[in-house]
Amino acid sequence: MDDFADLRGKKALVTGAAEGIGFAIAEKLIRYGCEVIIHDKDDADKCIKALVALGVSGDYSQSFFIADFENPEAIESILDKLHDIDILILNASTQVRADFEEISREDFDRQVNTNFWSTVRLIQASLDYMKTKCWGRVITIGSVQEIKPHPQMAIYAGLKAATANVVKNLAVQFARYGITVNNVSPGVILTSRNEEVLGVEEYAKKTLEKIPVQYFGKPEDCAGIVLLLSSQGGQYITGQTINCDGGMSL
């Protein structure tokens, strides 16, 4: 195992890890020796199936947790699970597609709580341990929409851009503790979230025309970048947004 990516002895939490990009990240970290705790919004069975697929053995109850980040109280209920996390991967998010004039307060609050407030609280809860250890990694999963916002996802895009700004802010504050803070921004990735819209031939064709490499990404395409940022190999990278979008943001 290459020393730069040796994560043995490290513990990571990956939110939204029962499928898609989160699952690919968890799989990659485990392959390099990391102990990984996965999170899902509301489905314990999905978590257990994911852990089996990841090759995790033993007491599954200690390897996952359920929390719906749309609910601030649910966020608070799991903060004690972050007392010994070395690597925090903030992947869970929700999208609401709506014309700007039709955005409701309920839809706004759902996205703010899940996509932004949960990020703030989980980072806050993780910092003490990382500071004590003088080592830590915080990685948010953003979106190409930080640069090229979708017209029906104004709030989602705005919150992703806000998170990328917070990443810069925190990177400066906590670098002296050996903590790096970075943001990985995927483009159009083949996940269940995009399955329906990309199943519409005309929409898929128009979307593909915006991507210079001319194909959609896979969850695994994001995992390698996260591995680098989680490891010693990425120790000199902080406060950055790294796009994984086939050139879509250009």
Short mmCIF file of C-alpha atoms in Angstrom, two decimals:
data_model
loop_
_atom_site.label_atom_id
_atom_site.label_comp_id
_atom_site.label_asym_id
_atom_site.label_seq_id
_atom_site.Cartn_x
_atom_site.Cartn_y
_atom_site.Cartn_z
CA MET A 1 0.00 0.00 0.00
CA ASP A 2 1.39 3.42 -0.93
CA ASP A 3 2.25 5.44 2.17
CA PHE A 4 0.65 8.58 0.79
CA ALA A 5 -2.77 6.91 0.72
CA ASP A 6 -2.45 4.65 3.77
CA LEU A 7 -5.51 5.36 5.90
CA ARG A 8 -5.06 2.56 8.43
CA GLY A 9 -5.88 3.83 11.89
CA LYS A 10 -8.14 6.59 10.56
CA LYS A 11 -11.90 6.77 11.03
CA ALA A 12 -14.21 8.48 8.55
CA LEU A 13 -17.85 9.41 8.44
CA VAL A 14 -19.41 9.60 4.97
CA THR A 15 -22.90 11.08 4.86
CA GLY A 16 -25.33 9.81 2.25
CA ALA A 17 -23.11 6.77 1.77
CA ALA A 18 -25.64 4.00 1.18
CA GLU A 19 -25.54 4.60 -2.58
CA GLY A 20 -24.14 6.75 -5.37
CA ILE A 21 -21.15 9.02 -4.86
CA GLY A 22 -21.14 8.46 -1.11
CA PHE A 23 -20.96 4.69 -1.52
CA ALA A 24 -18.10 4.97 -4.03
CA ILE A 25 -16.19 7.19 -1.59
CA ALA A 26 -16.77 4.79 1.31
CA GLU A 27 -15.59 1.86 -0.80
CA LYS A 28 -12.42 3.69 -1.81
CA LEU A 29 -11.55 4.70 1.75
CA ILE A 30 -12.12 1.18 3.06
CA ARG A 31 -9.86 -0.22 0.35
CA TYR A 32 -7.07 1.95 1.73
CA GLY A 33 -7.52 0.82 5.31
CA CYS A 34 -9.91 3.40 6.72
CA GLU A 35 -12.68 2.53 9.16
CA VAL A 36 -15.83 4.03 7.64
CA ILE A 37 -19.15 4.92 9.24
CA ILE A 38 -21.91 5.41 6.70
CA HIS A 39 -25.10 7.45 6.96
CA ASP A 40 -28.45 7.31 5.23
CA LYS A 41 -31.49 9.50 5.49
CA ASP A 42 -34.05 6.95 6.62
CA ASP A 43 -33.28 3.37 5.57
CA ALA A 44 -31.38 1.09 7.95
CA ASP A 45 -31.79 -1.92 5.65
CA LYS A 46 -30.14 0.01 2.81
CA CYS A 47 -27.23 0.84 5.12
CA ILE A 48 -26.75 -2.79 6.15
CA LYS A 49 -26.87 -3.95 2.52
CA ALA A 50 -24.31 -1.29 1.65
CA LEU A 51 -22.03 -2.39 4.49
CA VAL A 52 -22.24 -6.00 3.33
CA ALA A 53 -21.37 -4.87 -0.21
CA LEU A 54 -18.44 -2.91 1.21
CA GLY A 55 -17.15 -6.01 2.94
CA VAL A 56 -17.66 -4.63 6.44
CA SER A 57 -17.97 -7.36 9.07
CA GLY A 58 -18.88 -7.45 12.74
CA ASP A 59 -21.48 -5.39 14.53
CA TYR A 60 -23.26 -3.40 11.81
CA SER A 61 -25.03 -1.24 14.40
CA GLN A 62 -21.70 0.48 15.08
CA SER A 63 -21.00 1.11 11.39
CA PHE A 64 -23.94 3.27 10.34
CA PHE A 65 -26.48 5.76 11.56
CA ILE A 66 -29.80 7.10 10.33
CA ALA A 67 -30.68 10.79 10.42
CA ASP A 68 -32.87 12.94 8.21
CA PHE A 69 -30.92 16.15 7.87
CA GLU A 70 -34.03 18.01 6.78
CA ASN A 71 -34.85 18.02 10.49
CA PRO A 72 -32.46 20.12 12.63
CA GLU A 73 -33.32 18.00 15.69
CA ALA A 74 -32.17 14.87 13.85
CA ILE A 75 -28.86 16.58 13.15
CA GLU A 76 -28.41 17.36 16.84
CA SER A 77 -29.23 13.78 17.82
CA ILE A 78 -26.17 12.33 16.09
CA LEU A 79 -23.48 14.85 17.01
CA ASP A 80 -22.12 12.62 19.77
CA LYS A 81 -21.15 10.09 17.09
CA LEU A 82 -18.53 12.53 15.83
CA HIS A 83 -16.31 12.53 18.90
CA ASP A 84 -13.52 10.54 17.23
CA ILE A 85 -13.83 11.20 13.48
CA ASP A 86 -10.58 11.90 11.63
CA ILE A 87 -12.13 12.35 8.18
CA LEU A 88 -15.51 13.99 7.62
CA ILE A 89 -17.04 13.59 4.15
CA LEU A 90 -20.18 15.72 3.74
CA ASN A 91 -21.94 14.18 0.77
CA ALA A 92 -25.64 14.05 1.71
CA SER A 93 -27.82 16.62 -0.02
CA THR A 94 -31.28 17.18 -1.42
CA GLN A 95 -32.49 18.90 -4.57
CA VAL A 96 -35.84 20.53 -5.24
CA ARG A 97 -36.56 21.30 -8.88
CA ALA A 98 -38.85 24.29 -9.21
CA ASP A 99 -39.12 27.52 -11.15
CA PHE A 100 -37.83 30.38 -9.02
CA GLU A 101 -41.29 31.95 -8.71
CA GLU A 102 -42.66 28.68 -7.32
CA ILE A 103 -40.12 28.03 -4.55
CA SER A 104 -41.93 27.54 -1.24
CA ARG A 105 -40.66 28.25 2.25
CA GLU A 106 -40.92 24.52 2.99
CA ASP A 107 -38.73 23.63 0.01
CA PHE A 108 -36.28 26.37 0.97
CA ASP A 109 -36.00 25.15 4.57
CA ARG A 110 -35.56 21.51 3.50
CA GLN A 111 -32.60 22.41 1.34
CA VAL A 112 -31.02 24.83 3.82
CA ASN A 113 -31.16 22.27 6.63
CA THR A 114 -29.92 19.32 4.58
CA ASN A 115 -27.38 21.03 2.35
CA PHE A 116 -25.99 23.77 4.57
CA TRP A 117 -26.96 23.70 8.24
CA SER A 118 -26.07 20.01 8.61
CA THR A 119 -22.66 20.77 7.11
CA VAL A 120 -22.06 23.54 9.62
CA ARG A 121 -23.14 21.46 12.62
CA LEU A 122 -21.26 18.30 11.66
CA ILE A 123 -18.05 20.25 11.11
CA GLN A 124 -18.50 22.04 14.43
CA ALA A 125 -18.93 18.71 16.21
CA SER A 126 -15.84 17.18 14.58
CA LEU A 127 -13.33 19.96 15.14
CA ASP A 128 -12.43 19.39 18.79
CA TYR A 129 -11.17 15.86 18.17
CA MET A 130 -9.29 16.86 15.02
CA LYS A 131 -7.66 19.78 16.84
CA THR A 132 -6.64 17.51 19.71
CA LYS A 133 -5.06 15.05 17.27
CA CYS A 134 -3.50 17.88 15.22
CA TRP A 135 -4.79 16.08 12.13
CA GLY A 136 -8.09 16.14 10.31
CA ARG A 137 -9.78 16.17 6.93
CA VAL A 138 -13.06 17.87 6.09
CA ILE A 139 -14.34 17.37 2.54
CA THR A 140 -17.63 18.71 1.25
CA ILE A 141 -19.21 17.39 -1.92
CA GLY A 142 -20.37 20.36 -3.94
CA SER A 143 -21.69 20.67 -7.47
CA VAL A 144 -20.86 22.11 -10.85
CA GLN A 145 -23.87 24.31 -10.12
CA GLU A 146 -21.64 26.48 -7.97
CA ILE A 147 -20.40 27.84 -11.31
CA LYS A 148 -23.21 26.91 -13.71
CA PRO A 149 -26.48 26.93 -11.75
CA HIS A 150 -29.46 25.03 -13.11
CA PRO A 151 -32.42 27.41 -13.67
CA GLN A 152 -34.78 25.12 -11.70
CA MET A 153 -32.43 24.66 -8.75
CA ALA A 154 -31.56 28.18 -7.67
CA ILE A 155 -31.57 27.41 -3.94
CA TYR A 156 -29.58 24.19 -4.30
CA ALA A 157 -26.96 25.95 -6.45
CA GLY A 158 -26.77 28.91 -4.09
CA LEU A 159 -26.23 26.71 -1.06
CA LYS A 160 -23.49 24.73 -2.79
CA ALA A 161 -21.73 27.99 -3.64
CA ALA A 162 -22.13 29.14 -0.03
CA THR A 163 -20.54 25.91 1.22
CA ALA A 164 -17.57 26.36 -1.11
CA ASN A 165 -17.06 29.81 0.42
CA VAL A 166 -17.23 28.41 3.96
CA VAL A 167 -14.58 25.85 2.96
CA LYS A 168 -12.17 28.69 2.13
CA ASN A 169 -12.97 30.42 5.39
CA LEU A 170 -12.42 27.34 7.56
CA ALA A 171 -9.29 26.26 5.72
CA VAL A 172 -7.54 29.44 6.83
CA GLN A 173 -8.79 29.20 10.41
CA PHE A 174 -7.84 25.58 11.09
CA ALA A 175 -4.74 24.97 8.99
CA ARG A 176 -2.54 25.51 12.05
CA TYR A 177 -4.12 22.42 13.64
CA GLY A 178 -3.20 20.15 10.76
CA ILE A 179 -6.77 20.19 9.47
CA THR A 180 -7.41 20.57 5.76
CA VAL A 181 -10.80 21.63 4.41
CA ASN A 182 -11.68 21.13 0.74
CA ASN A 183 -14.62 20.90 -1.63
CA VAL A 184 -15.09 18.41 -4.49
CA SER A 185 -17.62 19.52 -7.09
CA PRO A 186 -19.04 16.80 -9.36
CA GLY A 187 -20.70 17.46 -12.67
CA VAL A 188 -23.38 15.19 -14.13
CA ILE A 189 -22.82 11.83 -12.46
CA LEU A 190 -24.75 8.64 -13.22
CA THR A 191 -26.58 8.14 -9.93
CA SER A 192 -30.17 7.34 -9.00
CA ARG A 193 -30.81 11.06 -8.52
CA ASN A 194 -30.15 11.71 -12.21
CA GLU A 195 -31.57 8.48 -13.57
CA GLU A 196 -35.03 9.83 -14.40
CA VAL A 197 -34.00 13.05 -16.12
CA LEU A 198 -31.15 11.43 -18.05
CA GLY A 199 -33.60 8.80 -19.20
CA VAL A 200 -35.26 11.49 -21.32
CA GLU A 201 -33.31 11.29 -24.57
CA GLU A 202 -33.65 14.94 -25.56
CA TYR A 203 -32.64 16.20 -22.11
CA ALA A 204 -29.68 13.82 -21.94
CA LYS A 205 -28.49 14.92 -25.39
CA LYS A 206 -28.65 18.61 -24.51
CA THR A 207 -26.85 18.01 -21.23
CA LEU A 208 -24.12 15.99 -22.91
CA GLU A 209 -23.46 18.84 -25.32
CA LYS A 210 -22.36 20.94 -22.33
CA ILE A 211 -19.70 18.43 -21.26
CA PRO A 212 -16.41 18.67 -23.19
CA VAL A 213 -15.40 15.02 -22.61
CA GLN A 214 -18.80 13.98 -24.06
CA TYR A 215 -19.82 11.42 -21.46
CA PHE A 216 -21.42 11.40 -18.04
CA GLY A 217 -19.33 10.72 -14.97
CA LYS A 218 -19.51 7.74 -12.64
CA PRO A 219 -19.47 7.87 -8.82
CA GLU A 220 -16.02 6.28 -8.88
CA ASP A 221 -14.67 9.31 -10.74
CA CYS A 222 -15.20 11.41 -7.60
CA ALA A 223 -13.84 8.85 -5.13
CA GLY A 224 -10.21 9.07 -6.21
CA ILE A 225 -10.11 12.81 -5.60
CA VAL A 226 -11.62 12.35 -2.15
CA LEU A 227 -9.04 9.65 -1.37
CA LEU A 228 -6.22 12.05 -2.24
CA LEU A 229 -7.66 14.83 -0.10
CA SER A 230 -8.22 12.40 2.80
CA SER A 231 -4.67 11.12 2.81
CA GLN A 232 -1.17 12.37 3.55
CA GLY A 233 -0.74 12.74 -0.20
CA GLY A 234 -3.17 15.66 -0.03
CA GLN A 235 -1.76 17.31 3.08
CA TYR A 236 -0.66 20.44 1.22
CA ILE A 237 -4.08 21.03 -0.38
CA THR A 238 -6.58 23.09 1.56
CA GLY A 239 -9.28 25.67 0.90
CA GLN A 240 -9.76 24.40 -2.64
CA THR A 241 -12.67 23.42 -4.84
CA ILE A 242 -11.69 20.61 -7.20
CA ASN A 243 -14.10 20.11 -10.08
CA CYS A 244 -14.86 16.59 -11.27
CA ASP A 245 -17.16 17.42 -14.14
CA GLY A 246 -15.61 16.44 -17.48
CA GLY A 247 -14.92 20.10 -18.15
CA MET A 248 -18.54 21.21 -17.75
CA SER A 249 -17.56 24.15 -15.53
CA LEU A 250 -15.21 25.61 -18.18
#
